[in-house]
mmCIF file of C-alpha atoms in Angstrom:
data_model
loop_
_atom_site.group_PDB
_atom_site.id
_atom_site.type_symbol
_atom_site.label_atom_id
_atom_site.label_comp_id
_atom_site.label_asym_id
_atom_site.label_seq_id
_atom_site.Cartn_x
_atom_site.Cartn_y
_atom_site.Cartn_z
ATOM 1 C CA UNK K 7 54.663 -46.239 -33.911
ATOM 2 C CA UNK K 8 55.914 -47.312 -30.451
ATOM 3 C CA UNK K 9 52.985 -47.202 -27.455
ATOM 4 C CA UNK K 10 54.115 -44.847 -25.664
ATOM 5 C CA UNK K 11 54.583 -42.016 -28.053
ATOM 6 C CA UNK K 12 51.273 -40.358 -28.382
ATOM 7 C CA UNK K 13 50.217 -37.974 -31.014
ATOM 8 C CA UNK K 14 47.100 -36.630 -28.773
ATOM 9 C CA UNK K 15 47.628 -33.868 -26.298
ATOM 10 C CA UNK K 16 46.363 -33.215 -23.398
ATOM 11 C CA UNK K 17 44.478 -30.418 -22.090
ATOM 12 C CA UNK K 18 47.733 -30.008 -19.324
ATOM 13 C CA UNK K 19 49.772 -29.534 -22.214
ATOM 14 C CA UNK K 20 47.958 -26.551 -23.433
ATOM 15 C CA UNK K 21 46.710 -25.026 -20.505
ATOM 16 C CA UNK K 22 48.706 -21.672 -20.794
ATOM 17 C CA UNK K 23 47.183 -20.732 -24.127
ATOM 18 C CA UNK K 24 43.848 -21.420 -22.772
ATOM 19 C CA UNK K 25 44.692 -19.402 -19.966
ATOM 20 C CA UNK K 26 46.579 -17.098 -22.009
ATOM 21 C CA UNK K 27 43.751 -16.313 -24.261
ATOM 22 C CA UNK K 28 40.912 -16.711 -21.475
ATOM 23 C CA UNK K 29 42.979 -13.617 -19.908
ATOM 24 C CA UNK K 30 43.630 -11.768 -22.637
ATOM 25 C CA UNK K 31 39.998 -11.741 -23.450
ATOM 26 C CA UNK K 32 38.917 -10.756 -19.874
ATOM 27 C CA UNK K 33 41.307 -7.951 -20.140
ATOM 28 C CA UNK K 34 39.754 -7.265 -23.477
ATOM 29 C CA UNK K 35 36.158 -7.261 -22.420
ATOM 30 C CA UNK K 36 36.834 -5.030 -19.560
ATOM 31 C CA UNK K 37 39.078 -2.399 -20.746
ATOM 32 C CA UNK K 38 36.494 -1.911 -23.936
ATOM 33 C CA UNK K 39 33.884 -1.617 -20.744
ATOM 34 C CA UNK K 40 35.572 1.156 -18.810
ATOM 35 C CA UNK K 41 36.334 3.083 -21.983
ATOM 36 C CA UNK K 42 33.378 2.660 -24.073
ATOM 37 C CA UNK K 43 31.201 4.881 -22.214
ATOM 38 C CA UNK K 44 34.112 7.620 -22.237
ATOM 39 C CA UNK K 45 34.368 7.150 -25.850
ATOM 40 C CA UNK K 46 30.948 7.168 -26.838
ATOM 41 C CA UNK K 47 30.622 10.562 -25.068
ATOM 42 C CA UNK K 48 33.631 12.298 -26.550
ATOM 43 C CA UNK K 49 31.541 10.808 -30.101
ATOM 44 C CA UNK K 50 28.460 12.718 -28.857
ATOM 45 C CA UNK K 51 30.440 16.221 -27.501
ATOM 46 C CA UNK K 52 32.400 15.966 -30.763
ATOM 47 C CA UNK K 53 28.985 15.634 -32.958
ATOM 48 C CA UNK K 54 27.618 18.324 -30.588
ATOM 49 C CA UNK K 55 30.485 20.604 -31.335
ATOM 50 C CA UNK K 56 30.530 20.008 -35.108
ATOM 51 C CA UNK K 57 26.504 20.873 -35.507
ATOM 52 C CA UNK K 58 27.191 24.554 -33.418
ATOM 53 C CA UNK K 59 30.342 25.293 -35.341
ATOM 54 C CA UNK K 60 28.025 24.643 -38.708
ATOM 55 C CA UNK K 61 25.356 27.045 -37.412
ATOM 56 C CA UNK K 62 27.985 29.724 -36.192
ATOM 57 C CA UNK K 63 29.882 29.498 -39.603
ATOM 58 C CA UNK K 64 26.333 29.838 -41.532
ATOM 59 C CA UNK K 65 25.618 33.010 -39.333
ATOM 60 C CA UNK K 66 29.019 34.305 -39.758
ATOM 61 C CA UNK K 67 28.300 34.421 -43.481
ATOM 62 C CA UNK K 68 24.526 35.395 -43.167
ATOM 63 C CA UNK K 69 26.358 38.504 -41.148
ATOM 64 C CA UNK K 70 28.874 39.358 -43.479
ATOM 65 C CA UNK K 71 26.440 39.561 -46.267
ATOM 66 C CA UNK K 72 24.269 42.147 -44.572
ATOM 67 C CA UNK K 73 27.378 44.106 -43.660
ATOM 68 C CA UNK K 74 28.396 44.198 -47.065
ATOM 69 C CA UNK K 75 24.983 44.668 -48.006
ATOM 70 C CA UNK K 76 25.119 48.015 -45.341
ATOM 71 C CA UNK K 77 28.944 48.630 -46.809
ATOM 72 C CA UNK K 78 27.336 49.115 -50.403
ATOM 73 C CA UNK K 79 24.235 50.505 -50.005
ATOM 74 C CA UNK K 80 25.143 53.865 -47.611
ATOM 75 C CA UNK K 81 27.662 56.574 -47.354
ATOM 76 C CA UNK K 82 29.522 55.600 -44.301
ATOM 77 C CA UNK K 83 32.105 57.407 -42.211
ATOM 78 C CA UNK K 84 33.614 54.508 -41.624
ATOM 79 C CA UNK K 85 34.907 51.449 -43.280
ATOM 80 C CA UNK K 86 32.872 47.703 -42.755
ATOM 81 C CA UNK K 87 35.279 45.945 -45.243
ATOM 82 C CA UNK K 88 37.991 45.539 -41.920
ATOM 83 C CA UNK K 89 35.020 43.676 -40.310
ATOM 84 C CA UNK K 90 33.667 41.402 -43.165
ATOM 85 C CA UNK K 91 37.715 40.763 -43.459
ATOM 86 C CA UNK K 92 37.720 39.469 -39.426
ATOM 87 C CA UNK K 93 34.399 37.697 -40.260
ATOM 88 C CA UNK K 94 35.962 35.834 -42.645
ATOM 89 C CA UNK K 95 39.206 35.059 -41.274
ATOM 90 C CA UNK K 96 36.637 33.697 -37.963
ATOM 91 C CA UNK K 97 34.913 31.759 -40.167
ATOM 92 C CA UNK K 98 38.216 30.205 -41.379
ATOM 93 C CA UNK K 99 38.732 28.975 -37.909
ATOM 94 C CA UNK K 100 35.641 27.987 -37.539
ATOM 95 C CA UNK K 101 35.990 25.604 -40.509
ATOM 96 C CA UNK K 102 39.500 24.551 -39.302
ATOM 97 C CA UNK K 103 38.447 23.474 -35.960
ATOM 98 C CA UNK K 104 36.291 22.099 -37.544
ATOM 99 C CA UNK K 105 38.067 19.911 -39.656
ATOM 100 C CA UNK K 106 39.886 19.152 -36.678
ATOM 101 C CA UNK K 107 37.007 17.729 -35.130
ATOM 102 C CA UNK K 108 36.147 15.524 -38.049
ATOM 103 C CA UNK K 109 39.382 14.149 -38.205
ATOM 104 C CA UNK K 110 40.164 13.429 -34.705
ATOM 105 C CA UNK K 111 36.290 11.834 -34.680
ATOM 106 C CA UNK K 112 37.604 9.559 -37.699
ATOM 107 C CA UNK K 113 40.767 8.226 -35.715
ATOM 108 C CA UNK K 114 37.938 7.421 -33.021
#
């Protein structure tokens, strides 16, 4: 091997990828700081949201019962089983949205 080939490199030789990565890590660490914050409170609103759409499908149900609890137990002028058929079909969205939200919280 002649003397003045050199199998060492020097740091001037690879100052771009330091550079490269020192920047690409900066950029890292502060775009996960701006959006962090943002993301962690969609988290909680979507959490939030999936909790009240639980309780609203459980009283949807809870009021379907009684009305066809009502429906079956008295003479009435007037027929509940187009109302328990709407409760259901709102409970249907409730459970898509729902599903929606668990999803999309997933891909989070």
């Amino acid at each position: 091997m002649d003397d003045t080939e050199s199998t060492n490199t020097s740091f001037d030789d690879r100052s771009d990828d330091f550079y490269d990565s020192a920047s690409r890590n900066a950029l890292s660490a502060g775009m996960m700081g701006f959006f962090k914050p943002a993301i962690e409170q969609l988290d909680e609103r979507v959490r939030s949201t999936r909790v009240t759409q639980m309780q609203l499908k459980q009283q949807i149900e809870s009021l379907a019962e009684d009305l066809c609890k009502i429906s079956d137990g008295q003479n009435m002028p007037f027929d509940l089983d187009v109302y328990v058929k709407k409760l259901m079909n709102a409970k249907r969205r409730v459970m898509l949205v729902n599903n929606i939200l668990q999803i999309g919280r997933a891909h989070v």
